[in-house]
Amino acid sequence: MKKIVLIGAGGHCKVIIDLIRAANEFEIVGITDRRPSKDQLLGVPIIGDDEKLPSIFNSGVHHAFICIGALNNMNLRNVIYRNLKQLGYALPILVHNTSSVSKFARIEEGTCIMPQAIVNAGALIGPNCIVNSAAIVEHDCFLEDNIHISPNAALSGGVHIGRNTHMGIGSSTIQSLTIGRNVTVGAGAAVIHDIPNNAVAVGVPAKVIKFKENK
Ligand SMILES: CC(=O)SCCNC(=O)CCNC(=O)[C@H](O)C(C)(C)COP(=O)(O)OP(=O)(O)OC[C@H]1O[C@@H](n2cnc3c(N)ncnc32)[C@H](O)[C@@H]1OP(=O)(O)O
């Protein structure tokens, strides 16, 4: 069985461990964490901080997966992604066996499709994204990289989302809109207009309440 190391020993990691165990394709050798504070998570050993990643690679573990949700700092996932690629790691695509992914959808490396999520035909989901539990990515959506679609969030057909964006839990987005880069859409928002880069938008209908620092 191929070996994999996980990065980030938080809550999102627990769900990824479940997913990997159910798929039975990878043996998880351990978890690294920026600030390790415990010995194990769901029985998987926490083997040190991220400085260990080069020696883990050299020991023959050539797959890795980013397990941090990083809601308040989506860019952290980018930094780790670039580091892993530089070290030579391959990042698999992880698809939970209860999700539904069209064979006409394209999903790129390091992206996970969580339990009960739906990805329909013509969707393109870039690298290092999270399509979380029961989220819906409808036909012809285009997601750039490092995007988190939270649990139960729904994207109608043909929505374009820029990199580093977080769509909040239970948000709904009508068809053919463009959501910018580094955006946060609040929990339960109804998005009916395009959202500009770096915006935080909340409410029904969603309105921009502030702008974040450009990243
Ligand atoms: C598996 C998992 O757990 S995945 C994680 C899923 N989690 C999420 O999706 C979280 C989404 N986050 C949110 O909705 C947050 O409230 C954010 C990011 C939109 C805003 O957070 P902050 O930047 O800290 O803003 P803050 O809490 O100060 O709120 C600012 C204003 O917006 C309002 N507001 C915040 N969130 C929302 C929301 N979802 N809907 C409506 N209004 C909101 C607040 O009431 C406040 O209004 P006021 O100024 O009139 O008092």
Tab-separated table of C-alpha atoms and ligand atoms in Angstrom:
chain	number	residue	atom	x	y	z
A	1	MET	CA	0.000	0.000	0.000
A	2	LYS	CA	1.266	3.533	-0.764
A	3	LYS	CA	2.337	5.581	2.239
A	4	ILE	CA	1.059	9.074	3.020
A	5	VAL	CA	1.864	11.766	5.587
A	6	LEU	CA	-0.812	14.237	6.712
A	7	ILE	CA	-0.171	17.886	7.570
A	8	GLY	CA	-2.137	19.560	10.373
A	9	ALA	CA	-3.576	17.659	13.340
A	10	GLY	CA	-6.866	19.542	13.750
A	11	GLY	CA	-10.544	18.757	13.233
A	12	HIS	CA	-10.414	18.642	9.435
A	13	CYS	CA	-7.655	16.027	9.744
A	14	LYS	CA	-10.017	13.678	11.593
A	15	VAL	CA	-12.377	13.616	8.616
A	16	ILE	CA	-9.507	13.094	6.174
A	17	ILE	CA	-8.260	10.144	8.275
A	18	ASP	CA	-11.741	8.573	8.061
A	19	LEU	CA	-11.846	9.140	4.312
A	20	ILE	CA	-8.393	7.624	3.700
A	21	ARG	CA	-9.121	4.602	5.882
A	22	ALA	CA	-12.412	3.967	4.057
A	23	ALA	CA	-10.708	4.144	0.650
A	24	ASN	CA	-7.982	1.678	1.720
A	25	GLU	CA	-5.463	2.988	-0.806
A	26	PHE	CA	-2.925	4.661	1.499
A	27	GLU	CA	-1.241	3.718	4.747
A	28	ILE	CA	-1.058	6.848	6.939
A	29	VAL	CA	2.431	6.947	8.478
A	30	GLY	CA	1.769	9.955	10.678
A	31	ILE	CA	0.795	13.605	10.977
A	32	THR	CA	3.034	16.655	11.162
A	33	ASP	CA	1.809	19.849	12.777
A	34	ARG	CA	3.229	23.371	13.041
A	35	ARG	CA	2.820	23.172	16.816
A	36	PRO	CA	2.337	19.548	17.850
A	37	SER	CA	0.405	19.461	21.142
A	38	LYS	CA	-0.572	15.787	21.387
A	39	ASP	CA	0.855	12.348	20.539
A	40	GLN	CA	-1.834	10.993	18.263
A	41	LEU	CA	-5.109	11.714	16.504
A	42	LEU	CA	-7.628	8.893	16.010
A	43	GLY	CA	-4.762	6.481	16.554
A	44	VAL	CA	-2.452	8.113	13.974
A	45	PRO	CA	0.868	9.205	15.528
A	46	ILE	CA	1.828	12.875	15.449
A	47	ILE	CA	5.438	12.622	14.412
A	48	GLY	CA	6.694	16.159	14.828
A	49	ASP	CA	6.548	19.547	13.218
A	50	ASP	CA	6.657	20.374	9.499
A	51	GLU	CA	10.490	20.518	9.624
A	52	LYS	CA	10.311	16.708	9.546
A	53	LEU	CA	8.772	16.652	6.051
A	54	PRO	CA	12.096	16.407	4.109
A	55	SER	CA	13.317	13.422	6.142
A	56	ILE	CA	9.896	11.746	5.885
A	57	PHE	CA	10.113	12.103	2.093
A	58	ASN	CA	13.644	10.688	2.097
A	59	SER	CA	12.433	7.688	4.109
A	60	GLY	CA	10.219	6.677	1.165
A	61	VAL	CA	6.907	8.418	1.929
A	62	HIS	CA	6.151	10.258	-1.311
A	63	HIS	CA	2.495	11.258	-0.814
A	64	ALA	CA	1.191	14.013	1.443
A	65	PHE	CA	-2.126	15.696	2.128
A	66	ILE	CA	-2.943	19.080	3.682
A	67	CYS	CA	-5.457	18.627	6.498
A	68	ILE	CA	-5.939	22.157	7.778
A	69	GLY	CA	-9.173	24.070	7.184
A	70	ALA	CA	-7.357	27.414	7.736
A	71	LEU	CA	-10.590	29.400	7.674
A	72	ASN	CA	-8.992	32.607	8.954
A	73	ASN	CA	-5.855	32.294	6.851
A	74	MET	CA	-6.514	30.451	3.631
A	75	ASN	CA	-3.053	31.457	2.409
A	76	LEU	CA	-1.454	29.082	4.928
A	77	ARG	CA	-2.660	26.163	2.807
A	78	ASN	CA	-0.894	27.720	-0.217
A	79	VAL	CA	2.377	28.058	1.670
A	80	ILE	CA	2.264	24.411	2.757
A	81	TYR	CA	1.237	23.286	-0.740
A	82	ARG	CA	4.209	25.041	-2.346
A	83	ASN	CA	6.560	23.572	0.278
A	84	LEU	CA	5.276	20.042	-0.306
A	85	LYS	CA	5.647	20.375	-4.079
A	86	GLN	CA	9.164	21.724	-3.677
A	87	LEU	CA	10.070	18.721	-1.523
A	88	GLY	CA	8.789	16.399	-4.269
A	89	TYR	CA	5.605	15.126	-2.636
A	90	ALA	CA	2.626	14.020	-4.734
A	91	LEU	CA	-0.761	15.151	-3.430
A	92	PRO	CA	-3.559	12.707	-4.264
A	93	ILE	CA	-7.169	13.534	-5.035
A	94	LEU	CA	-9.283	12.169	-2.170
A	95	VAL	CA	-12.920	11.375	-2.918
A	96	HIS	CA	-15.181	9.979	-0.194
A	97	ASN	CA	-17.094	6.887	-1.233
A	98	THR	CA	-20.453	8.470	-0.341
A	99	SER	CA	-19.895	11.506	-2.572
A	100	SER	CA	-21.131	11.744	-6.148
A	101	VAL	CA	-18.633	12.995	-8.704
A	102	SER	CA	-19.513	13.076	-12.411
A	103	LYS	CA	-17.077	11.345	-14.705
A	104	PHE	CA	-17.340	14.544	-16.740
A	105	ALA	CA	-15.994	16.672	-13.896
A	106	ARG	CA	-12.266	17.376	-13.515
A	107	ILE	CA	-10.597	17.520	-10.127
A	108	GLU	CA	-6.955	18.406	-9.580
A	109	GLU	CA	-4.299	17.217	-7.119
A	110	GLY	CA	-4.549	17.804	-3.401
A	111	THR	CA	-8.310	18.353	-3.526
A	112	CYS	CA	-10.728	16.421	-1.332
A	113	ILE	CA	-14.389	15.677	-1.915
A	114	MET	CA	-15.955	14.944	1.450
A	115	PRO	CA	-18.920	12.732	2.481
A	116	GLN	CA	-22.199	13.269	0.607
A	117	ALA	CA	-20.805	16.066	-1.574
A	118	ILE	CA	-21.938	16.341	-5.195
A	119	VAL	CA	-19.821	17.491	-8.126
A	120	ASN	CA	-21.701	17.551	-11.400
A	121	ALA	CA	-20.741	17.302	-15.069
A	122	GLY	CA	-18.496	19.938	-16.548
A	123	ALA	CA	-17.237	21.196	-13.184
A	124	LEU	CA	-13.528	21.951	-12.926
A	125	ILE	CA	-12.059	22.030	-9.424
A	126	GLY	CA	-8.455	23.165	-9.191
A	127	PRO	CA	-5.709	21.936	-6.866
A	128	ASN	CA	-5.726	22.055	-3.072
A	129	CYS	CA	-9.482	22.639	-2.681
A	130	ILE	CA	-11.938	21.308	-0.097
A	131	VAL	CA	-15.457	20.400	-1.169
A	132	ASN	CA	-16.776	19.701	2.301
A	133	SER	CA	-19.560	17.448	3.551
A	134	ALA	CA	-22.793	17.644	1.532
A	135	ALA	CA	-21.623	20.636	-0.500
A	136	ILE	CA	-22.915	20.927	-4.058
A	137	VAL	CA	-20.790	22.041	-7.001
A	138	GLU	CA	-23.187	22.148	-9.908
A	139	HIS	CA	-22.494	21.637	-13.605
A	140	ASP	CA	-19.866	23.823	-15.283
A	141	CYS	CA	-18.595	25.520	-12.136
A	142	PHE	CA	-14.951	26.573	-12.298
A	143	LEU	CA	-13.042	26.681	-9.023
A	144	GLU	CA	-9.468	27.964	-9.125
A	145	ASP	CA	-7.065	26.655	-6.457
A	146	ASN	CA	-7.209	26.518	-2.646
A	147	ILE	CA	-10.943	27.093	-2.295
A	148	HIS	CA	-13.033	25.799	0.593
A	149	ILE	CA	-16.688	25.062	-0.099
A	150	SER	CA	-18.025	24.521	3.436
A	151	PRO	CA	-20.519	21.868	4.455
A	152	ASN	CA	-23.925	22.200	2.826
A	153	ALA	CA	-22.907	25.173	0.674
A	154	ALA	CA	-24.396	25.069	-2.814
A	155	LEU	CA	-23.040	26.516	-6.045
A	156	SER	CA	-25.495	26.711	-8.944
A	157	GLY	CA	-24.360	25.986	-12.480
A	158	GLY	CA	-21.509	27.923	-14.079
A	159	VAL	CA	-20.226	29.736	-10.966
A	160	HIS	CA	-16.574	30.869	-11.135
A	161	ILE	CA	-14.655	31.141	-7.847
A	162	GLY	CA	-11.217	32.711	-7.463
A	163	ARG	CA	-8.347	31.237	-5.475
A	164	ASN	CA	-8.134	31.337	-1.648
A	165	THR	CA	-11.865	31.875	-1.290
A	166	HIS	CA	-14.000	30.402	1.475
A	167	MET	CA	-17.717	29.820	0.895
A	168	GLY	CA	-19.380	29.647	4.329
A	169	ILE	CA	-21.442	26.791	5.665
A	170	GLY	CA	-24.904	26.593	4.121
A	171	SER	CA	-24.370	29.467	1.698
A	172	SER	CA	-26.178	29.408	-1.650
A	173	THR	CA	-24.958	30.999	-4.867
A	174	ILE	CA	-27.116	31.502	-7.931
A	175	GLN	CA	-25.987	30.498	-11.386
A	176	SER	CA	-23.236	32.030	-13.528
A	177	LEU	CA	-21.821	34.421	-10.909
A	178	THR	CA	-18.154	35.270	-10.373
A	179	ILE	CA	-16.862	35.193	-6.796
A	180	GLY	CA	-13.435	36.843	-6.591
A	181	ARG	CA	-10.162	35.755	-5.050
A	182	ASN	CA	-9.537	35.750	-1.287
A	183	VAL	CA	-13.234	36.217	-0.586
A	184	THR	CA	-15.144	35.009	2.474
A	185	VAL	CA	-18.858	34.382	2.082
A	186	GLY	CA	-20.594	34.122	5.460
A	187	ALA	CA	-22.567	31.210	6.844
A	188	GLY	CA	-26.041	31.012	5.339
A	189	ALA	CA	-25.522	33.805	2.813
A	190	ALA	CA	-27.543	33.948	-0.403
A	191	VAL	CA	-25.209	35.221	-3.112
A	192	ILE	CA	-27.128	36.805	-5.995
A	193	HIS	CA	-24.489	39.237	-7.365
A	194	ASP	CA	-20.812	38.901	-8.257
A	195	ILE	CA	-18.462	39.399	-5.260
A	196	PRO	CA	-15.206	41.360	-5.759
A	197	ASN	CA	-11.733	40.165	-4.729
A	198	ASN	CA	-10.874	40.300	-0.994
A	199	ALA	CA	-14.461	40.947	0.109
A	200	VAL	CA	-16.310	39.535	3.120
A	201	ALA	CA	-19.971	39.201	2.178
A	202	VAL	CA	-22.806	38.096	4.461
A	203	GLY	CA	-26.575	37.936	4.633
A	204	VAL	CA	-29.632	37.293	2.517
A	205	PRO	CA	-29.098	38.625	-0.054
A	206	ALA	CA	-25.324	38.720	0.505
A	207	LYS	CA	-23.778	42.186	0.844
A	208	VAL	CA	-20.110	43.124	1.177
A	209	ILE	CA	-19.420	44.271	4.767
A	210	LYS	CA	-15.648	44.737	4.523
A	211	PHE	CA	-12.500	44.031	2.522
A	212	LYS	CA	-9.540	41.924	3.641
A	213	GLU	CA	-5.885	42.650	3.107
A	214	ASN	CA	-4.883	41.521	-0.404
A	215	LYS	CA	-3.007	38.157	-0.327
B	1	LIG	C1	-16.406	21.514	9.005
B	1	LIG	C2	-16.382	22.981	9.356
B	1	LIG	O1	-16.499	23.362	10.471
B	1	LIG	S1	-16.161	24.090	8.044
B	1	LIG	C3	-16.351	25.703	8.778
B	1	LIG	C4	-17.636	26.376	8.400
B	1	LIG	N1	-17.641	27.699	8.987
B	1	LIG	C5	-18.065	28.771	8.328
B	1	LIG	O2	-18.520	28.661	7.222
B	1	LIG	C6	-17.876	30.092	9.019
B	1	LIG	C7	-18.276	31.285	8.156
B	1	LIG	N2	-17.967	32.504	8.853
B	1	LIG	C8	-18.861	33.497	9.096
B	1	LIG	O3	-20.020	33.414	8.718
B	1	LIG	C9	-18.301	34.694	9.857
B	1	LIG	O4	-19.328	35.201	10.678
B	1	LIG	C10	-17.710	35.785	8.888
B	1	LIG	C11	-16.375	35.257	8.392
B	1	LIG	C12	-18.625	36.052	7.726
B	1	LIG	C13	-17.535	37.108	9.619
B	1	LIG	O5	-16.661	36.961	10.676
B	1	LIG	P1	-15.911	38.285	11.248
B	1	LIG	O6	-15.033	38.844	10.168
B	1	LIG	O7	-15.263	37.846	12.522
B	1	LIG	O8	-17.049	39.326	11.450
B	1	LIG	P2	-17.931	39.656	12.755
B	1	LIG	O9	-18.277	38.400	13.511
B	1	LIG	O10	-17.241	40.755	13.477
B	1	LIG	O11	-19.274	40.200	12.102
B	1	LIG	C14	-19.341	41.435	11.449
B	1	LIG	C15	-20.805	41.754	11.239
B	1	LIG	O12	-21.345	40.812	10.294
B	1	LIG	C16	-22.416	40.080	10.870
B	1	LIG	N3	-22.292	38.679	10.428
B	1	LIG	C17	-21.208	37.870	10.598
B	1	LIG	N4	-21.424	36.679	10.010
B	1	LIG	C18	-22.652	36.742	9.468
B	1	LIG	C19	-23.419	35.810	8.731
B	1	LIG	N5	-22.940	34.574	8.432
B	1	LIG	N6	-24.644	36.203	8.296
B	1	LIG	C20	-25.133	37.453	8.587
B	1	LIG	N7	-24.441	38.375	9.292
B	1	LIG	C21	-23.217	38.022	9.723
B	1	LIG	C22	-22.229	40.206	12.382
B	1	LIG	O13	-23.446	40.051	13.061
B	1	LIG	C23	-21.665	41.597	12.483
B	1	LIG	O14	-22.731	42.525	12.344
B	1	LIG	P3	-22.739	43.922	13.209
B	1	LIG	O15	-21.504	44.655	12.735
B	1	LIG	O16	-24.014	44.527	12.796
B	1	LIG	O17	-22.638	43.485	14.627
